[in-house]
CSV table of C-alpha atoms in Angstrom, one decimal:
chain,number,residue,atom,x,y,z
A,18,MET,CA,213.3,-200.6,-36.3
A,19,ILE,CA,215.7,-202.7,-34.2
A,20,LYS,CA,214.0,-204.5,-31.3
A,21,HIS,CA,215.6,-204.1,-27.9
A,22,ALA,CA,216.9,-207.7,-27.7
A,23,ASN,CA,218.5,-207.4,-31.2
A,24,PHE,CA,220.0,-204.0,-30.2
A,25,THR,CA,221.5,-205.4,-27.0
A,26,GLN,CA,223.0,-208.3,-28.9
A,27,LEU,CA,224.4,-205.9,-31.5
A,28,VAL,CA,226.0,-203.6,-28.9
A,29,GLU,CA,227.4,-206.5,-26.8
A,30,GLY,CA,229.0,-208.0,-29.9
A,31,ASP,CA,230.9,-204.8,-30.8
A,32,TYR,CA,233.5,-203.2,-28.5
A,33,GLN,CA,233.3,-199.8,-30.1
A,34,LEU,CA,229.5,-199.6,-29.9
A,35,LYS,CA,229.6,-200.8,-26.3
A,36,ARG,CA,232.1,-198.1,-25.5
A,37,LEU,CA,230.0,-195.4,-27.3
A,38,VAL,CA,226.8,-196.5,-25.5
A,39,LYS,CA,228.6,-196.3,-22.1
A,40,GLN,CA,229.9,-192.8,-23.0
A,41,LEU,CA,226.5,-191.7,-24.1
A,42,ASP,CA,225.0,-193.0,-20.8
A,43,GLN,CA,227.6,-191.1,-18.8
A,44,LEU,CA,226.9,-187.8,-20.8
A,45,ASN,CA,223.1,-188.3,-20.3
A,46,GLY,CA,223.7,-188.8,-16.6
A,47,LEU,CA,225.6,-185.5,-16.5
A,48,LEU,CA,222.8,-183.8,-18.4
A,49,GLU,CA,220.3,-185.1,-15.8
A,50,ILE,CA,222.5,-183.6,-13.0
A,51,VAL,CA,222.6,-180.3,-14.8
A,52,ARG,CA,218.8,-180.3,-15.4
A,53,SER,CA,218.2,-181.1,-11.7
A,54,ALA,CA,220.3,-178.1,-10.6
A,55,VAL,CA,218.5,-175.4,-12.7
A,56,ALA,CA,215.0,-174.0,-13.1
A,57,PRO,CA,212.5,-176.2,-14.9
A,58,GLU,CA,212.3,-173.7,-17.8
A,59,LEU,CA,216.0,-173.9,-18.3
A,60,ALA,CA,216.2,-177.6,-17.8
A,61,ARG,CA,213.8,-178.2,-20.7
A,62,VAL,CA,216.1,-176.5,-23.1
A,63,CYS,CA,219.4,-178.1,-22.0
A,64,GLN,CA,219.9,-180.6,-24.8
A,65,GLY,CA,223.2,-182.3,-24.4
A,66,THR,CA,226.6,-182.3,-22.7
A,67,ALA,CA,230.3,-182.9,-23.7
A,68,TRP,CA,233.7,-182.4,-22.1
A,69,SER,CA,236.4,-180.0,-23.0
A,70,GLY,CA,239.1,-180.8,-20.5
A,71,THR,CA,237.5,-180.2,-17.1
A,72,THR,CA,234.9,-177.8,-18.6
A,73,LEU,CA,231.4,-179.3,-19.1
A,74,LEU,CA,229.8,-178.0,-22.2
A,75,VAL,CA,226.0,-177.8,-22.2
A,76,ALA,CA,224.1,-177.4,-25.5
A,77,VAL,CA,221.3,-174.8,-25.5
A,78,PRO,CA,219.2,-173.4,-28.3
A,79,GLY,CA,219.9,-169.7,-27.8
A,80,SER,CA,221.7,-166.9,-26.1
A,81,ALA,CA,219.0,-166.3,-23.4
A,82,ALA,CA,219.4,-169.9,-22.2
A,83,ALA,CA,223.2,-169.5,-22.3
A,84,THR,CA,223.0,-166.5,-20.1
A,85,ARG,CA,220.7,-168.3,-17.6
A,86,LEU,CA,223.1,-171.2,-17.6
A,87,ARG,CA,226.1,-169.0,-16.8
A,88,GLN,CA,224.1,-167.6,-13.9
A,89,ALA,CA,223.4,-171.1,-12.6
A,90,GLU,CA,227.0,-172.2,-12.9
A,91,PRO,CA,227.7,-172.3,-9.1
A,92,ALA,CA,224.6,-174.5,-8.5
A,93,ILE,CA,225.5,-176.8,-11.3
A,94,LEU,CA,229.1,-177.2,-10.2
A,95,ALA,CA,227.9,-177.9,-6.7
A,96,ALA,CA,225.4,-180.6,-7.9
A,97,LEU,CA,228.2,-182.2,-10.1
A,98,GLY,CA,230.5,-182.2,-7.1
A,99,GLN,CA,227.9,-183.9,-4.9
A,100,ALA,CA,227.6,-186.6,-7.6
A,101,GLY,CA,231.4,-187.1,-7.6
A,102,VAL,CA,232.0,-185.4,-10.9
A,103,HIS,CA,235.0,-183.0,-11.1
A,104,ALA,CA,234.2,-180.0,-13.4
A,105,THR,CA,236.0,-176.7,-13.1
A,106,ALA,CA,233.6,-174.7,-15.2
A,107,ILE,CA,230.3,-174.9,-17.2
A,108,ARG,CA,230.2,-173.4,-20.6
A,109,ALA,CA,227.0,-173.0,-22.7
A,110,LYS,CA,227.3,-173.9,-26.4
A,111,VAL,CA,224.6,-172.2,-28.4
A,112,GLN,CA,223.3,-174.7,-31.0
A,113,VAL,CA,220.9,-172.9,-33.4
A,114,ALA,CA,219.9,-176.2,-34.9
A,115,LEU,CA,218.3,-177.1,-31.5
A,116,GLN,CA,215.9,-174.2,-31.7
A,117,GLN,CA,212.3,-175.4,-31.9
A,118,GLY,CA,210.5,-174.8,-35.2
A,119,ASN,CA,207.5,-173.6,-33.2
A,120,PRO,CA,208.6,-170.7,-31.0
A,121,LEU,CA,206.3,-169.8,-28.1
A,122,GLN,CA,203.6,-167.4,-29.1
A,123,THR,CA,203.4,-164.1,-27.3
A,124,LYS,CA,200.2,-163.2,-25.5
A,125,THR,CA,197.6,-161.5,-27.5
A,126,LEU,CA,196.3,-158.7,-25.4
A,127,ARG,CA,193.0,-157.0,-26.2
A,128,MET,CA,191.9,-153.7,-24.9
A,129,THR,CA,188.3,-153.7,-23.4
A,130,GLU,CA,185.8,-151.2,-24.8
A,131,PRO,CA,185.7,-149.1,-21.6
A,132,ALA,CA,189.5,-148.9,-21.8
A,133,LYS,CA,189.4,-147.8,-25.4
A,134,ALA,CA,186.8,-145.1,-24.5
A,135,ALA,CA,189.0,-143.9,-21.6
A,136,PHE,CA,192.1,-143.6,-23.8
A,137,SER,CA,190.0,-141.9,-26.5
A,138,GLU,CA,188.8,-139.4,-24.0
A,139,LEU,CA,192.3,-138.8,-22.7
A,140,GLN,CA,193.5,-138.3,-26.3
A,141,ALA,CA,190.9,-135.5,-26.8
A,142,GLN,CA,192.0,-133.8,-23.6
A,143,VAL,CA,195.8,-134.0,-24.0
A,144,ASP,CA,197.8,-131.0,-25.4
A,145,ASP,CA,201.2,-132.7,-26.0
A,146,PRO,CA,201.3,-133.6,-29.7
A,147,ALA,CA,203.7,-136.6,-29.1
A,148,LEU,CA,201.4,-138.1,-26.5
A,149,LYS,CA,198.3,-137.4,-28.6
A,150,THR,CA,200.0,-139.3,-31.5
A,151,ALA,CA,201.0,-142.1,-29.2
A,152,LEU,CA,197.4,-142.5,-27.9
A,153,SER,CA,196.1,-142.3,-31.5
A,154,ASN,CA,198.5,-145.1,-32.6
A,155,LEU,CA,197.5,-147.2,-29.5
A,156,LEU,CA,193.8,-146.9,-30.3
A,157,ARG,CA,194.3,-147.6,-34.0
A,158,HIS,CA,196.4,-150.7,-33.2
A,159,HIS,CA,193.7,-152.1,-30.8
A,160,GLN,CA,190.9,-151.2,-33.3
A,161,ARG,CA,192.7,-153.4,-35.9
A,162,LYS,CA,193.1,-156.3,-33.5
A,163,GLN,CA,189.4,-156.3,-32.8
A,164,GLY,CA,188.5,-156.5,-36.5
């Protein structure tokens, strides 16, 4: 691991590295502006920025985030404008490699015993075969979850 002082000396001594670090700082600044202009849930998944002409590209892990980013484009463009950055459009770039290995777990809902009894009673009283089957499947599913 390179210590901070050694890293600074390394960068200061190399023109190309110095230029790359400056460019990286600028792109990270743009990313912070984008993140500040969107909802916190979306801000967490915005991973990087790049330019394509006057279009700012924002890396996101999936199509849902890309859709939300497109919806937030006016707010992002306004925030960039206030910061003195000229961008004509925002475009999401879906980067599958950015997807987290541990996706969020869905909620595990469990039906209470009184609810199961009520659905069982309803199933016994219903005449419609499709509804009877649906209620049976629902009860069987929640019986398995309990065990």
